[in-house]
PDB file of C-alpha atoms in Angstrom:
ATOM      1  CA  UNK A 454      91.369 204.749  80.212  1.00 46.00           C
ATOM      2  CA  UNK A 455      87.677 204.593  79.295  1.00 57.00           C
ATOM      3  CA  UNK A 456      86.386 203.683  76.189  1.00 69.00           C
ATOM      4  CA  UNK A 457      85.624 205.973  73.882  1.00 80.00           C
ATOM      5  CA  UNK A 458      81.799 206.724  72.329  1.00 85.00           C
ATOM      6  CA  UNK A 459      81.125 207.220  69.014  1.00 86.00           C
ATOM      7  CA  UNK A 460      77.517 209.128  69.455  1.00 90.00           C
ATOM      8  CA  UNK A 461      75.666 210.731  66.035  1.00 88.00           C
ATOM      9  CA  UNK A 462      73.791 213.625  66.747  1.00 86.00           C
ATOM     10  CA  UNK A 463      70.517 214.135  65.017  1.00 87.00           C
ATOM     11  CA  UNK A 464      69.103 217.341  64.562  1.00 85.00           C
ATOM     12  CA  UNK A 465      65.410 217.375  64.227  1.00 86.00           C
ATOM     13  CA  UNK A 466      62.810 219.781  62.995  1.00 80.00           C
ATOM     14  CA  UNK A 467      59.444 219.390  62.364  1.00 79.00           C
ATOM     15  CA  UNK A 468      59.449 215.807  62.357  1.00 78.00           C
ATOM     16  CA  UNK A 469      62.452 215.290  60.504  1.00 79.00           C
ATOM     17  CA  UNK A 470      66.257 214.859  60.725  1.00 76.00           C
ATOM     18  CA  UNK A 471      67.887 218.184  59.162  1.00 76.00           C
ATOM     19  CA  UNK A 472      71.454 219.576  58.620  1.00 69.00           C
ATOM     20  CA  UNK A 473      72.877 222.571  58.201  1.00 55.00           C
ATOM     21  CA  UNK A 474      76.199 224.969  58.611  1.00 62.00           C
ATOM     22  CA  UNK A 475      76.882 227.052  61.709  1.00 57.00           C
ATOM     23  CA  UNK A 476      73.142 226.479  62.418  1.00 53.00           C
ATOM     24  CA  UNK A 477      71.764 228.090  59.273  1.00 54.00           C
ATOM     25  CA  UNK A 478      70.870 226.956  55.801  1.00 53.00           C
ATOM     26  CA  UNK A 479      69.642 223.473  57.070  1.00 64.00           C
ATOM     27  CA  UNK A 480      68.257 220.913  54.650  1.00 65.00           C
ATOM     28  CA  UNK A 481      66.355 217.501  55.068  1.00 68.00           C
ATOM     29  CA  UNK A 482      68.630 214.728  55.898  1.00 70.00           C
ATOM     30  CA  UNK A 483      66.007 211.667  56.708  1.00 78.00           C
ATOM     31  CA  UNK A 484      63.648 210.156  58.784  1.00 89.00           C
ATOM     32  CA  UNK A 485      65.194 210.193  62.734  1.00 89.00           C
ATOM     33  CA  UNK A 486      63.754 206.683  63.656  1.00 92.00           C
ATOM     34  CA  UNK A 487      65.053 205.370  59.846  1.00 92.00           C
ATOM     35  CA  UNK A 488      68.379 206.664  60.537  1.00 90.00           C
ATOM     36  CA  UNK A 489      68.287 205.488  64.411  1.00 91.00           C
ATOM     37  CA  UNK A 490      68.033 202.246  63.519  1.00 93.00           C
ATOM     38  CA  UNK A 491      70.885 202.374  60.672  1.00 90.00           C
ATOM     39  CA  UNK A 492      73.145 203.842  63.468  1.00 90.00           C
ATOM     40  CA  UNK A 493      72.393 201.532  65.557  1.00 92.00           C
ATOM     41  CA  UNK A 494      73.208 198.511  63.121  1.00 91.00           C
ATOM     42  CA  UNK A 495      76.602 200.082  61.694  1.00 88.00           C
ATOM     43  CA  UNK A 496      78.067 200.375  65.838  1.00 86.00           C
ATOM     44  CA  UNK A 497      77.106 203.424  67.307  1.00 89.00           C
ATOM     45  CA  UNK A 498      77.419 203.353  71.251  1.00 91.00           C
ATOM     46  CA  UNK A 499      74.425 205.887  71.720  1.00 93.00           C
ATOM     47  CA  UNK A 500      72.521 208.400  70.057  1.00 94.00           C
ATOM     48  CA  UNK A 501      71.325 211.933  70.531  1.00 92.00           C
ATOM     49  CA  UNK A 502      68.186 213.465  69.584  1.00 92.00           C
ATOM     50  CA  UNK A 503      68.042 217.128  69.838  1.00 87.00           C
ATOM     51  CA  UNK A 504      64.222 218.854  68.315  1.00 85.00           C
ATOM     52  CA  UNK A 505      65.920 222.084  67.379  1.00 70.00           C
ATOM     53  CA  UNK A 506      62.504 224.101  66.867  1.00 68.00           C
ATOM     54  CA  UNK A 507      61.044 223.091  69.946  1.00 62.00           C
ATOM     55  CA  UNK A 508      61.884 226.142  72.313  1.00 57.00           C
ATOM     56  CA  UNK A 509      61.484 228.740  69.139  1.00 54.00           C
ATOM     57  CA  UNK A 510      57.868 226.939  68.798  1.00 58.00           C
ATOM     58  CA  UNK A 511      57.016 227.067  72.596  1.00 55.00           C
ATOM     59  CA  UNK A 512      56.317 223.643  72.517  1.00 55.00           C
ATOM     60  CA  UNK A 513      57.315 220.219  74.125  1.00 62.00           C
ATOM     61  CA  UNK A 514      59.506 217.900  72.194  1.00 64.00           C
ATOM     62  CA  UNK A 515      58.055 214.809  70.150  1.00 81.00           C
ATOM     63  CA  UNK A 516      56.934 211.967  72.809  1.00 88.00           C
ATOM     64  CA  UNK A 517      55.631 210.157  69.285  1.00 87.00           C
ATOM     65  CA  UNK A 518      59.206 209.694  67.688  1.00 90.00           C
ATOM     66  CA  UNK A 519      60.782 208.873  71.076  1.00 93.00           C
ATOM     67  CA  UNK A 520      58.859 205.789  71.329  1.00 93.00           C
ATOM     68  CA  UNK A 521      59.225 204.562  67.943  1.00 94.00           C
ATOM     69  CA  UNK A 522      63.369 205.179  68.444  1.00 94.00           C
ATOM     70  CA  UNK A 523      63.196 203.118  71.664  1.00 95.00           C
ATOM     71  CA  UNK A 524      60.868 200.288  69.289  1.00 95.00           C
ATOM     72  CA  UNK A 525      63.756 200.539  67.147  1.00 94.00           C
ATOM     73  CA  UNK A 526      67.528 200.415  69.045  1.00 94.00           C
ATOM     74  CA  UNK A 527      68.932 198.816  71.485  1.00 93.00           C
ATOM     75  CA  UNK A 528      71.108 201.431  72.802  1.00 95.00           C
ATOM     76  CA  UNK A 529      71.195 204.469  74.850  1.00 95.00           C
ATOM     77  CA  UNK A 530      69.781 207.294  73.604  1.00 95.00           C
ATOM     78  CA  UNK A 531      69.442 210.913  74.822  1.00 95.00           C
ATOM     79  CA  UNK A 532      66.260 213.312  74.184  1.00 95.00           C
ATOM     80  CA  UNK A 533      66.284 217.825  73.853  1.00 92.00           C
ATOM     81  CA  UNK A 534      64.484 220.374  72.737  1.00 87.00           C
ATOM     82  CA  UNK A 535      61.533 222.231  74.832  1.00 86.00           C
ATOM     83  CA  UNK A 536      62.485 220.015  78.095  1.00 93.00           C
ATOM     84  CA  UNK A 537      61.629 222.532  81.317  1.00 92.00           C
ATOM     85  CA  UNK A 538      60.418 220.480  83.757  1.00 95.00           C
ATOM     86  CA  UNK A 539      60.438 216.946  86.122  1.00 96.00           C
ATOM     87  CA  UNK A 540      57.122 216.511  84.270  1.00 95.00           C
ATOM     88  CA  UNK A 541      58.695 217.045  80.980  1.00 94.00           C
ATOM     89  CA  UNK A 542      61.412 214.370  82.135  1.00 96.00           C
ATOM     90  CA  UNK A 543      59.157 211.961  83.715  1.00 95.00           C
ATOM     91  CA  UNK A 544      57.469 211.503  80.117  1.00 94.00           C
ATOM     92  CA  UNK A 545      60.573 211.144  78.271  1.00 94.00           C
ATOM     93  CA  UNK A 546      62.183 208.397  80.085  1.00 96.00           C
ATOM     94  CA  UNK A 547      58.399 206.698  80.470  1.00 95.00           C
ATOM     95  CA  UNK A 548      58.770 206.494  76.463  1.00 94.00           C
ATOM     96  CA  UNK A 549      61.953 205.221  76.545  1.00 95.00           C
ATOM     97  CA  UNK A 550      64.932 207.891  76.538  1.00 96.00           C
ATOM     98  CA  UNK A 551      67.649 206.782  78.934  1.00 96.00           C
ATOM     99  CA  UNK A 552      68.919 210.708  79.078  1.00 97.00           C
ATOM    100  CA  UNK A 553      67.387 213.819  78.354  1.00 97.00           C
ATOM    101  CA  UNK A 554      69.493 216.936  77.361  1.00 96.00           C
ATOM    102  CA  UNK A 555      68.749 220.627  78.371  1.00 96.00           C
ATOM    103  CA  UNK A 556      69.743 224.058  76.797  1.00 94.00           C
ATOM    104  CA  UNK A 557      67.663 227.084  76.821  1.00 92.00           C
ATOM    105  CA  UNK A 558      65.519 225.941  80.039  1.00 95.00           C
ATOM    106  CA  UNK A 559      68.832 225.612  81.987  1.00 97.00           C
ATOM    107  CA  UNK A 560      70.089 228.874  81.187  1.00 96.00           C
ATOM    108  CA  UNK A 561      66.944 230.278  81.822  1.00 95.00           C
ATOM    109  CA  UNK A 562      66.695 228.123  85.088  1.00 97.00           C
ATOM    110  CA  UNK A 563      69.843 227.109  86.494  1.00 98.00           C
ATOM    111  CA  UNK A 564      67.875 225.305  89.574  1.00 98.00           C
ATOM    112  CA  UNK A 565      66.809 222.931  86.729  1.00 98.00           C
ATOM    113  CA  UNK A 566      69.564 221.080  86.682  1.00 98.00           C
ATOM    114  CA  UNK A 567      69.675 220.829  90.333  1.00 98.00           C
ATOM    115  CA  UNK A 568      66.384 219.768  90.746  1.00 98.00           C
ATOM    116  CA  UNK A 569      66.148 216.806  87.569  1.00 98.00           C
ATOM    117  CA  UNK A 570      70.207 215.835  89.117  1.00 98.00           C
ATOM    118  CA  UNK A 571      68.301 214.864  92.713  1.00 98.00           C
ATOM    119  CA  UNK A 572      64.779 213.517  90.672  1.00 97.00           C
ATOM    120  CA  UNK A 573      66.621 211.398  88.207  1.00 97.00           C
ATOM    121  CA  UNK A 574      70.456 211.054  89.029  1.00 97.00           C
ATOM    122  CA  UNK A 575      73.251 213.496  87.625  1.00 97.00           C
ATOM    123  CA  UNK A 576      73.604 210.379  84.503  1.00 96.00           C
ATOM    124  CA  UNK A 577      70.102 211.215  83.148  1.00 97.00           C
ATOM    125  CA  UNK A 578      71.316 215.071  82.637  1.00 98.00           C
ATOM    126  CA  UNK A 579      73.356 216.315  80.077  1.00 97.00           C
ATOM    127  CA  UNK A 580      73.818 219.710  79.734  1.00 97.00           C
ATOM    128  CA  UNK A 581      74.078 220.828  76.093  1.00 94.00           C
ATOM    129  CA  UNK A 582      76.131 224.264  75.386  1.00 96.00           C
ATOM    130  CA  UNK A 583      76.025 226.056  72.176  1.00 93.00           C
ATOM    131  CA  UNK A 584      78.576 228.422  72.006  1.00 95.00           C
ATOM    132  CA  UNK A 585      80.521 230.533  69.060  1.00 94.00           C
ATOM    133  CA  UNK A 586      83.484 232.948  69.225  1.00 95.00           C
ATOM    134  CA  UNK A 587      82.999 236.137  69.796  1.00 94.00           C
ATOM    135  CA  UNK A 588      85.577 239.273  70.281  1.00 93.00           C
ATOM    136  CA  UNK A 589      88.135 235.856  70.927  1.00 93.00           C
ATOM    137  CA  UNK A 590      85.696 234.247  73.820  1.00 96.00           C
ATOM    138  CA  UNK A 591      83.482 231.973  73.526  1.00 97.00           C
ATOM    139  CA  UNK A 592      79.710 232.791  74.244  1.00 97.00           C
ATOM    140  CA  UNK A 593      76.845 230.528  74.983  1.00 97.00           C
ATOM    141  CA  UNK A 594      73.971 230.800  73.053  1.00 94.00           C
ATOM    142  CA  UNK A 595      70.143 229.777  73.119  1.00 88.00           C
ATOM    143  CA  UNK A 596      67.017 229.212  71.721  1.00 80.00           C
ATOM    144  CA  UNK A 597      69.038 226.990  68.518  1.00 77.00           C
ATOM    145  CA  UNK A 598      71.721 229.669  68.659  1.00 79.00           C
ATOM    146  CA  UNK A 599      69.363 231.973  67.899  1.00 82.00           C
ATOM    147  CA  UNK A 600      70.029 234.434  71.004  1.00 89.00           C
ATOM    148  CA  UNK A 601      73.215 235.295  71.965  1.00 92.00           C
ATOM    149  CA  UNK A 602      74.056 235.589  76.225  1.00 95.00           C
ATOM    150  CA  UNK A 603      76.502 237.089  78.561  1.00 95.00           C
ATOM    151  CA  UNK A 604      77.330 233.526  79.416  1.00 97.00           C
ATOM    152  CA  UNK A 605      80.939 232.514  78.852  1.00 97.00           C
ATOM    153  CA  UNK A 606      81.551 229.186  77.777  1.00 98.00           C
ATOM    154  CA  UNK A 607      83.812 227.919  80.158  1.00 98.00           C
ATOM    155  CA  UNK A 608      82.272 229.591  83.023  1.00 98.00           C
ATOM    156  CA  UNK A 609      78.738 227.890  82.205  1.00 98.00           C
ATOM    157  CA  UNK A 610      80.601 224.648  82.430  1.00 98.00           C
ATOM    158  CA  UNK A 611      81.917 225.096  85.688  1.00 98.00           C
ATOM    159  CA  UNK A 612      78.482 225.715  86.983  1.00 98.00           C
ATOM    160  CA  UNK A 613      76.206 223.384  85.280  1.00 98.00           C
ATOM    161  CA  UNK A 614      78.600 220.621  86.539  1.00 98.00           C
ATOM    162  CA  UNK A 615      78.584 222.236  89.831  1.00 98.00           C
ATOM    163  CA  UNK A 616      74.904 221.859  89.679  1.00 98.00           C
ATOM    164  CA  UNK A 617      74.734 218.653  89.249  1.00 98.00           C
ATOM    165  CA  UNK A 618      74.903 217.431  85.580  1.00 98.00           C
ATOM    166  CA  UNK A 619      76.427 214.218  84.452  1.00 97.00           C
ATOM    167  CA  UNK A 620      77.336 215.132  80.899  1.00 95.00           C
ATOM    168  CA  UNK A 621      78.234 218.137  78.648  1.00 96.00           C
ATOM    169  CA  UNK A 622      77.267 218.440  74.891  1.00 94.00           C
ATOM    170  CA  UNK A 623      79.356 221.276  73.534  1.00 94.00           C
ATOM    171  CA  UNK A 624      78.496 222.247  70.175  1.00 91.00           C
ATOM    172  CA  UNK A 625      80.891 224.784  68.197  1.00 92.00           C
ATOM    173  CA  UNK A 626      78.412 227.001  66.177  1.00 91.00           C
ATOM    174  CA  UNK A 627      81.771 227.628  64.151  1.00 90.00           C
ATOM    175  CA  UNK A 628      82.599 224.603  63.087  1.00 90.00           C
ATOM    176  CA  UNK A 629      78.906 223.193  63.041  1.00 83.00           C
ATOM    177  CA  UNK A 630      78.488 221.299  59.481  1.00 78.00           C
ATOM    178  CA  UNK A 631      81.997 222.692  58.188  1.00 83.00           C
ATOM    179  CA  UNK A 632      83.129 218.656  58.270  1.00 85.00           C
ATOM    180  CA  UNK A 633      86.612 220.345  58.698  1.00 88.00           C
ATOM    181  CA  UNK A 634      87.303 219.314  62.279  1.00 89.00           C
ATOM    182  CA  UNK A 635      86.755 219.627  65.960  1.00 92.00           C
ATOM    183  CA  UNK A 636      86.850 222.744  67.983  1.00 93.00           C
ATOM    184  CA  UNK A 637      89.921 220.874  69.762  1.00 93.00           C
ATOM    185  CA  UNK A 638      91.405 223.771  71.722  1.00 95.00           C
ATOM    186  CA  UNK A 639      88.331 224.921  73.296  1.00 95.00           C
ATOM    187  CA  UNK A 640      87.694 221.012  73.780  1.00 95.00           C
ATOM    188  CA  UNK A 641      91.208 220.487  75.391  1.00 94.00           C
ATOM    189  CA  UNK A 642      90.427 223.603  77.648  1.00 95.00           C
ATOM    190  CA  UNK A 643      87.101 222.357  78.596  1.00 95.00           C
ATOM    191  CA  UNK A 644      88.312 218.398  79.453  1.00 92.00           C
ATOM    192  CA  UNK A 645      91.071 220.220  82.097  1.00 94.00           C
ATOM    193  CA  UNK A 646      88.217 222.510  83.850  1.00 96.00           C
ATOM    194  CA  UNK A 647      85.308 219.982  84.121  1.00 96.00           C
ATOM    195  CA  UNK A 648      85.218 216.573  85.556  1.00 94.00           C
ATOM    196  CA  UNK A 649      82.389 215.242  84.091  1.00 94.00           C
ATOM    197  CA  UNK A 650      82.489 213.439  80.075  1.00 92.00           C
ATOM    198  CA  UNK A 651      82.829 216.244  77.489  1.00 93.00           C
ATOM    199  CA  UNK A 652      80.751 215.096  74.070  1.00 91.00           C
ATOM    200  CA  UNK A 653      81.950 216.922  71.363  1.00 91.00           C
ATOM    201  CA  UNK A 654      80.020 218.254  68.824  1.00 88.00           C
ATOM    202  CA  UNK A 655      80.206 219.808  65.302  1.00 86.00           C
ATOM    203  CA  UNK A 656      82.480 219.981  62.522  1.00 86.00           C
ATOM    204  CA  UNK A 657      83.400 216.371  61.890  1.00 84.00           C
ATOM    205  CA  UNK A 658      83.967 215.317  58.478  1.00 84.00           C
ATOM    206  CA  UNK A 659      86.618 212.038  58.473  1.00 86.00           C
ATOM    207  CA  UNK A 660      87.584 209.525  60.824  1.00 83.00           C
ATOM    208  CA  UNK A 661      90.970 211.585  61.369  1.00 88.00           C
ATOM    209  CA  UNK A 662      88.703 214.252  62.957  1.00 87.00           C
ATOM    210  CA  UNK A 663      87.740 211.955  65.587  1.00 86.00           C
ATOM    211  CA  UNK A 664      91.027 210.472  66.636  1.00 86.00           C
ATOM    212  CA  UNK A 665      92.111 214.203  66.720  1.00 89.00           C
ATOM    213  CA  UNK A 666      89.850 215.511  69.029  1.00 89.00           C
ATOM    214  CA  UNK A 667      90.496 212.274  71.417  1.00 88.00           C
ATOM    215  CA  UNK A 668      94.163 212.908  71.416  1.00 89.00           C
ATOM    216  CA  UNK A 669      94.539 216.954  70.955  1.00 91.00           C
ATOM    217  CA  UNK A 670      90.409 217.513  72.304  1.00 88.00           C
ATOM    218  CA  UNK A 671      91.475 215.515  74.934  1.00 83.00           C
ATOM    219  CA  UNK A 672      87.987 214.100  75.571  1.00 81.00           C
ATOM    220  CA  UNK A 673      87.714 211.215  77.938  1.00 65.00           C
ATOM    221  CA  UNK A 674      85.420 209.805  76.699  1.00 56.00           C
ATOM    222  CA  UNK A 675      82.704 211.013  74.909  1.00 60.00           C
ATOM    223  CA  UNK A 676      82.305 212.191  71.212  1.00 65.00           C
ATOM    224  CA  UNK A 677      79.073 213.449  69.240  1.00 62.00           C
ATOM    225  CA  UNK A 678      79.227 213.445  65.427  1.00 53.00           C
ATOM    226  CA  UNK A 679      76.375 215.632  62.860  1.00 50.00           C
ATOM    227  CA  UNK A 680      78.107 214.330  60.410  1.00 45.00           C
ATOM    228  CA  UNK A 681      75.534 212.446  58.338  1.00 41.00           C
ATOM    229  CA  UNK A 682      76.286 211.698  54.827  1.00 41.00           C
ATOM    230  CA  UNK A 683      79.944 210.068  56.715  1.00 43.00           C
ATOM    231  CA  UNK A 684      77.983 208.183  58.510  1.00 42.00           C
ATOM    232  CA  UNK A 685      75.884 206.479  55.871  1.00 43.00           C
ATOM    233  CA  UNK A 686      78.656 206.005  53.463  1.00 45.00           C
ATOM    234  CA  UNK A 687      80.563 203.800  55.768  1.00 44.00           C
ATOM    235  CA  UNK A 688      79.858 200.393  56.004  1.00 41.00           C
ATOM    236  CA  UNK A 689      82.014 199.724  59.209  1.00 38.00           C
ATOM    237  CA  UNK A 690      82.168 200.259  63.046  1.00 44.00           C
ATOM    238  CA  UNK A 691      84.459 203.820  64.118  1.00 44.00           C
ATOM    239  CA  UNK A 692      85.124 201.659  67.204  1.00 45.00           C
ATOM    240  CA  UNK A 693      87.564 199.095  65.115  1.00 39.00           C
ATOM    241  CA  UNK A 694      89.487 202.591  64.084  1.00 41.00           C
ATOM    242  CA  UNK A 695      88.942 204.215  67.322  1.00 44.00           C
ATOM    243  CA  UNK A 696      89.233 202.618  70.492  1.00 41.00           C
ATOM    244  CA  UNK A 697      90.360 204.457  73.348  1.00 40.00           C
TER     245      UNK A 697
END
């Protein structure tokens, strides 16, 4: 069985690492390369950086921050927000992101992940999919999950690993800064329709959260926590609690 990843998940916005609930209401939470580093020291296995304003804004994420985050840690990191094309890539990784993650521009684009899969490789691409329940399914979102689609969760999955991407960042807009738990059934029916690592995302709040989405999530392997204050407060590596 693989290992499992402990990755935090930092939302930024305008410079700044913010949190909120269900993607609303979202307050300052710290400097992104501050907190990067702490991570990094306390035994996370990578990070995530997603600019959360960057498609609203119509602009490109922060190159600046990047390279002060890869100044800073010695471990993977992934990079999102108002990525659209190889160009957009091509800067990212120059500046030191080892993955970049897509949203909007992939629904927009499906090709996209196609094209950055044969550019880069299918383990530079993760694929992240905001999605909330609606009439009992669950439907993708965009734009921050701002704009609501016709795209069913589990169907966009299918395709975007069809198309080439290496890794899938689903983020429950339900359970998004609740810190009452995984969205473990929708998890555990993703991990048995994709093939590629799941990372789940939003709603953790103890340790118990994350051993519960391994076992009843089923995730393989992968695991993405917004969970900030937890974080901070802990003065231990998740990996002695939670290994596989």
């Amino acid at each position: 069985m693989l290992t499992k990843r402990i990755i935090p998940c930092l939302d930024i916005k305008n410079g700044r690492t913010v949190k909120g609930v269900n993607f609303v209401n979202l307050i300052d939470a710290g400097d992104p390369v501050v907190l990067a580093k702490q991570y990094a020291e306390i035994g996370a296995d990578e990070l995530v950086f997603l600019d959360i304003s960057a498609t609203l804004e119509g602009r490109k994420t922060m190159l600046e921050m990047v390279l002060k985050v890869a100044a800073q840690v010695n471990i993977p990191f992934t990079v999102g927000g108002g990525i659209s094309s190889i160009e957009d890539v091509d800067a990212l990784l120059h500046c030191g992101a080892d993955k970049v993650s897509i949203n909007s521009s992939a629904i927009k684009n499906p090709a996209l992940i196609n094209e950055l899969a044969q550019k880069f490789g299918s383990q530079c691409v993760v694929v992240a999919i905001d999605a909330k329940q609606i009439n009992n399914k669950w439907m993708v979102h965009l734009a921050g999950g701002t704009i609501p689609t016709q795209l069913e969760l589990f169907d966009w999955a299918k395709e975007v690993e069809r198309r080439g991407a290496g890794e899938i960042l689903f983020t429950s807009m339900d359970h998004d800064g609740t810190k009452a738990g995984f969205a473990n059934e929708a998890l555990a029916k993703l991990s048995t329709l994709v093939n590629i690592p799941i990372i789940a995302s939003g709603g953790a709040g103890t340790v118990q959260h994350f051993i519960d989405t391994f076992i009843k999530g089923k995730i393989r392997c992968s695991i993405g926590s917004k969970c900030f204050s937890f974080w901070r407060n802990k003065n231990y590596r998740f990996k002695k609690r939670v290994k596989k």
